[in-house]
Amino acid sequence: MIIMLVWHTVNCFSQEAIIECEDTCTHIHGIDISHYQGDVFWETLGENTRNAYVYIKATEGGDRIDKRYEENILTARRHGLKVGSYHFYRAKTPQRLQLQNFITQCLPEEQDLLPMIDVETKTGLGDEAFRDSLFLFLKLVEEHYQQKPLIYTGTNFYNKYLLGHLNDYKLMIAQYTDYEPILNDERDITMWQYTGKGRIKGIKGYVDKSRFLGQHSLREIKFIHRRRSTLP
């Protein structure tokens, strides 16, 4: 996804020592991955009780499918991890084409968590045209899965382009600092992606790490299994 590795000393997010936040704090943590993480040792990840969930990249735009998605989601579930899938949104690509790409991969029976939409670029559109494009897509996703998706974006992107427009959606906000994000409209944030350079046993390179904020918990992003609608 978007966007400093954050280490723990006196508090969870100071940057001196070599122990990461979830090694010592009590927050609910998780990761998100894509093919960029390469071979993932899911058995090792499944043994790590400090990480409660994983979001796995499924698709991007109208035709890109992450080449490790199917392997990742099936193996992650087999090793007991709570999984969700995400789509990287491309504002200029027809919304129904993107929806078809995503729903072909993100099958309800394989989901434990809400679908997540990664929103971090306007793809050259003007502000209003971008929002119109995005909200049409979000409406289509909600109609198909019969629940609102989780929205992933960065603090600066939200403040500049989405301020006041996402009040009905749960947010995962990316901000790689040693302090929790606060949006300009001071709206509630469900989850915080606090580093894009985390380390974890079972993954050789860097990985995105996130955690719940405040009193928020895993049950708030649980996928509700209902009968699916069909595309009109």
Short mmCIF file of C-alpha atoms in Angstrom, two decimals:
data_model
loop_
_atom_site.label_atom_id
_atom_site.label_comp_id
_atom_site.label_asym_id
_atom_site.label_seq_id
_atom_site.Cartn_x
_atom_site.Cartn_y
_atom_site.Cartn_z
CA MET A 1 0.00 0.00 0.00
CA ILE A 2 1.11 3.57 0.59
CA ILE A 3 3.64 5.17 2.26
CA MET A 4 9.71 4.43 8.72
CA LEU A 5 9.97 1.76 10.72
CA VAL A 6 8.73 2.51 14.25
CA TRP A 7 10.54 1.03 17.23
CA HIS A 8 9.76 0.74 20.93
CA THR A 9 11.62 2.13 23.95
CA VAL A 10 9.74 4.21 26.55
CA ASN A 11 6.48 4.13 24.57
CA CYS A 12 5.20 2.04 21.68
CA PHE A 13 6.39 4.30 18.89
CA SER A 14 9.71 5.89 19.81
CA GLN A 15 12.56 5.10 17.43
CA GLU A 16 15.58 4.04 19.45
CA ALA A 17 15.65 0.32 20.24
CA ILE A 18 15.05 -2.83 18.20
CA ILE A 19 11.80 -4.08 19.75
CA GLU A 20 8.71 -3.29 17.73
CA CYS A 21 5.47 -1.98 19.16
CA GLU A 22 3.46 -5.18 19.26
CA ASP A 23 6.24 -6.96 21.19
CA THR A 24 5.42 -4.94 24.28
CA CYS A 25 2.09 -3.11 23.96
CA THR A 26 -1.46 -4.41 24.33
CA HIS A 27 -3.03 -2.99 21.15
CA ILE A 28 -4.61 -5.27 18.55
CA HIS A 29 -2.16 -5.49 15.66
CA GLY A 30 -2.18 -6.81 12.11
CA ILE A 31 -0.44 -6.60 8.76
CA ASP A 32 -1.26 -6.18 5.09
CA ILE A 33 0.61 -7.91 2.31
CA SER A 34 0.83 -8.36 -1.45
CA HIS A 35 3.12 -10.19 -3.85
CA TYR A 36 5.87 -7.73 -2.85
CA GLN A 37 6.40 -9.77 0.34
CA GLY A 38 7.33 -12.81 -1.75
CA ASP A 39 7.21 -16.18 -0.01
CA VAL A 40 5.34 -15.88 3.28
CA PHE A 41 5.76 -18.55 5.95
CA TRP A 42 2.13 -18.64 7.05
CA GLU A 43 2.67 -21.34 9.65
CA THR A 44 5.09 -19.04 11.47
CA LEU A 45 2.69 -16.09 11.17
CA GLY A 46 -0.16 -18.22 12.45
CA GLU A 47 1.84 -18.97 15.61
CA ASN A 48 2.33 -15.25 16.29
CA THR A 49 -0.59 -14.41 18.59
CA ARG A 50 0.43 -10.72 18.67
CA ASN A 51 -0.93 -10.25 15.15
CA ALA A 52 -4.68 -10.75 14.97
CA TYR A 53 -5.44 -10.10 11.31
CA VAL A 54 -4.02 -9.78 7.83
CA TYR A 55 -5.29 -7.85 4.81
CA ILE A 56 -4.22 -9.35 1.50
CA LYS A 57 -4.09 -7.50 -1.81
CA ALA A 58 -6.51 -9.03 -4.29
CA THR A 59 -6.80 -6.64 -7.20
CA GLU A 60 -5.96 -3.25 -8.69
CA GLY A 61 -7.95 -1.26 -11.20
CA GLY A 62 -9.91 -3.13 -13.82
CA ASP A 63 -7.63 -6.02 -14.71
CA ARG A 64 -4.74 -6.48 -12.28
CA ILE A 65 -4.87 -9.50 -9.97
CA ASP A 66 -2.16 -9.90 -7.36
CA LYS A 67 -0.28 -13.00 -8.44
CA ARG A 68 -0.04 -14.38 -4.89
CA TYR A 69 -3.57 -13.56 -3.76
CA GLU A 70 -5.15 -16.98 -4.06
CA GLU A 71 -2.17 -18.73 -2.47
CA ASN A 72 -1.93 -16.14 0.31
CA ILE A 73 -5.57 -16.10 1.36
CA LEU A 74 -6.08 -19.85 1.32
CA THR A 75 -2.85 -20.55 3.22
CA ALA A 76 -3.41 -17.75 5.73
CA ARG A 77 -6.85 -19.09 6.61
CA ARG A 78 -5.54 -22.64 6.85
CA HIS A 79 -3.14 -21.45 9.56
CA GLY A 80 -5.86 -19.75 11.57
CA LEU A 81 -5.40 -16.08 10.66
CA LYS A 82 -8.33 -13.69 10.31
CA VAL A 83 -8.16 -12.45 6.74
CA GLY A 84 -9.59 -9.71 4.59
CA SER A 85 -8.97 -8.62 1.00
CA TYR A 86 -8.26 -5.23 -0.51
CA HIS A 87 -8.56 -3.52 -3.86
CA PHE A 88 -6.33 -0.67 -5.05
CA TYR A 89 -8.68 1.90 -6.58
CA ARG A 90 -7.92 3.58 -9.91
CA ALA A 91 -10.29 6.54 -10.35
CA LYS A 92 -10.18 6.68 -14.17
CA THR A 93 -10.98 2.99 -14.65
CA PRO A 94 -14.70 2.21 -15.11
CA GLN A 95 -16.20 1.36 -11.74
CA ARG A 96 -18.09 -1.73 -12.86
CA LEU A 97 -14.95 -3.11 -14.45
CA GLN A 98 -13.10 -2.64 -11.17
CA LEU A 99 -15.97 -4.17 -9.23
CA GLN A 100 -16.01 -7.24 -11.45
CA ASN A 101 -12.26 -7.62 -11.05
CA PHE A 102 -12.49 -7.42 -7.27
CA ILE A 103 -15.53 -9.61 -6.66
CA THR A 104 -14.17 -12.34 -8.92
CA GLN A 105 -11.26 -12.69 -6.49
CA CYS A 106 -12.72 -11.53 -3.16
CA LEU A 107 -15.16 -14.37 -2.48
CA PRO A 108 -17.39 -13.93 0.60
CA GLU A 109 -16.85 -17.49 1.82
CA GLU A 110 -13.11 -16.79 2.09
CA GLN A 111 -13.44 -13.54 4.05
CA ASP A 112 -13.30 -12.97 7.81
CA LEU A 113 -12.98 -9.17 7.56
CA LEU A 114 -14.68 -6.36 5.65
CA PRO A 115 -13.39 -5.76 2.13
CA MET A 116 -10.98 -2.84 2.13
CA ILE A 117 -10.59 -0.22 -0.61
CA ASP A 118 -7.14 1.35 -0.92
CA VAL A 119 -7.59 5.00 -1.94
CA GLU A 120 -4.39 6.94 -2.40
CA THR A 121 -4.42 8.50 -5.87
CA LYS A 122 -6.83 10.63 -7.93
CA THR A 123 -5.28 9.34 -11.16
CA GLY A 124 -5.23 12.88 -12.55
CA LEU A 125 -8.93 13.64 -12.04
CA GLY A 126 -10.23 16.88 -10.54
CA ASP A 127 -11.37 16.72 -6.92
CA GLU A 128 -15.10 16.53 -7.60
CA ALA A 129 -14.75 14.07 -10.47
CA PHE A 130 -12.52 11.88 -8.31
CA ARG A 131 -15.02 11.81 -5.46
CA ASP A 132 -17.90 11.08 -7.83
CA SER A 133 -15.91 8.18 -9.26
CA LEU A 134 -14.95 6.84 -5.85
CA PHE A 135 -18.39 7.01 -4.31
CA LEU A 136 -20.01 5.27 -7.24
CA PHE A 137 -17.51 2.45 -6.79
CA LEU A 138 -18.04 2.29 -3.02
CA LYS A 139 -21.80 2.10 -3.59
CA LEU A 140 -21.33 -0.83 -5.98
CA VAL A 141 -19.08 -2.64 -3.49
CA GLU A 142 -21.60 -2.10 -0.70
CA GLU A 143 -24.47 -3.36 -2.85
CA HIS A 144 -22.59 -6.52 -3.76
CA TYR A 145 -21.32 -7.44 -0.28
CA GLN A 146 -24.28 -5.84 1.55
CA GLN A 147 -21.97 -3.98 3.93
CA LYS A 148 -19.82 -0.90 3.71
CA PRO A 149 -16.15 -1.53 2.94
CA LEU A 150 -13.30 -0.33 5.14
CA ILE A 151 -11.45 2.62 3.55
CA TYR A 152 -7.66 2.82 3.60
CA THR A 153 -5.99 6.15 2.89
CA GLY A 154 -3.28 8.47 4.20
CA THR A 155 -3.73 11.43 6.54
CA ASN A 156 -2.65 14.02 3.99
CA PHE A 157 -4.71 12.50 1.18
CA TYR A 158 -7.79 12.38 3.38
CA ASN A 159 -7.38 15.97 4.59
CA LYS A 160 -6.88 17.28 1.06
CA TYR A 161 -9.46 15.34 -0.93
CA LEU A 162 -11.83 13.38 1.34
CA LEU A 163 -12.35 15.64 4.35
CA GLY A 164 -15.96 15.42 5.50
CA HIS A 165 -16.96 12.97 2.76
CA LEU A 166 -16.39 9.59 4.46
CA ASN A 167 -18.39 9.95 7.66
CA ASP A 168 -20.28 6.69 7.10
CA TYR A 169 -17.16 4.58 6.58
CA LYS A 170 -14.66 2.99 8.92
CA LEU A 171 -11.13 4.18 8.22
CA MET A 172 -7.65 2.73 8.30
CA ILE A 173 -5.33 5.74 8.18
CA ALA A 174 -1.68 5.49 7.13
CA GLN A 175 0.67 7.84 8.98
CA TYR A 176 4.25 6.84 9.69
CA THR A 177 4.99 8.90 12.78
CA ASP A 178 5.50 8.24 16.49
CA TYR A 179 2.12 9.80 17.32
CA GLU A 180 -1.41 8.75 16.45
CA PRO A 181 -3.09 10.40 13.45
CA ILE A 182 -5.68 13.14 13.94
CA LEU A 183 -7.69 14.18 10.89
CA ASN A 184 -8.58 17.82 10.26
CA ASP A 185 -12.27 17.11 10.86
CA GLU A 186 -11.32 15.14 14.01
CA ARG A 187 -13.49 12.26 12.92
CA ASP A 188 -13.09 8.83 14.45
CA ILE A 189 -10.36 6.52 13.09
CA THR A 190 -10.80 2.78 13.49
CA MET A 191 -7.30 1.61 12.55
CA TRP A 192 -3.84 3.12 12.13
CA GLN A 193 -1.19 1.82 9.75
CA TYR A 194 1.86 3.08 11.61
CA THR A 195 4.72 1.71 9.51
CA GLY A 196 5.49 0.44 6.04
CA LYS A 197 8.82 -1.01 7.18
CA GLY A 198 7.79 -3.41 9.90
CA ARG A 199 9.49 -6.73 10.57
CA ILE A 200 7.83 -9.99 11.53
CA LYS A 201 8.87 -13.63 11.72
CA GLY A 202 7.61 -15.41 8.64
CA ILE A 203 8.27 -12.54 6.20
CA LYS A 204 11.81 -11.84 5.01
CA GLY A 205 11.44 -8.18 4.03
CA TYR A 206 9.47 -5.19 5.19
CA VAL A 207 5.74 -5.39 5.83
CA ASP A 208 2.99 -2.84 6.52
CA LYS A 209 1.78 -2.95 10.14
CA SER A 210 -1.35 -1.49 11.68
CA ARG A 211 -3.34 -1.53 14.91
CA PHE A 212 -6.74 -0.56 16.26
CA LEU A 213 -7.11 2.83 17.92
CA GLY A 214 -8.94 3.64 21.14
CA GLN A 215 -11.57 1.09 22.10
CA HIS A 216 -12.02 -0.24 18.56
CA SER A 217 -11.73 -3.99 18.10
CA LEU A 218 -11.65 -6.77 15.55
CA ARG A 219 -15.38 -7.45 15.76
CA GLU A 220 -16.10 -4.04 14.19
CA ILE A 221 -14.57 -5.11 10.87
CA LYS A 222 -15.98 -8.63 10.84
CA PHE A 223 -17.36 -9.74 7.48
CA ILE A 224 -21.09 -10.42 7.77
CA HIS A 225 -22.06 -13.38 5.62
CA ARG A 226 -25.32 -12.77 3.80
CA ARG A 227 -26.76 -13.87 0.49
CA ARG A 228 -24.94 -11.95 -2.24
CA SER A 229 -26.69 -9.70 -4.71
CA THR A 230 -25.99 -10.05 -8.42
CA LEU A 231 -24.62 -7.36 -10.68
CA PRO A 232 -27.40 -5.47 -12.54
#
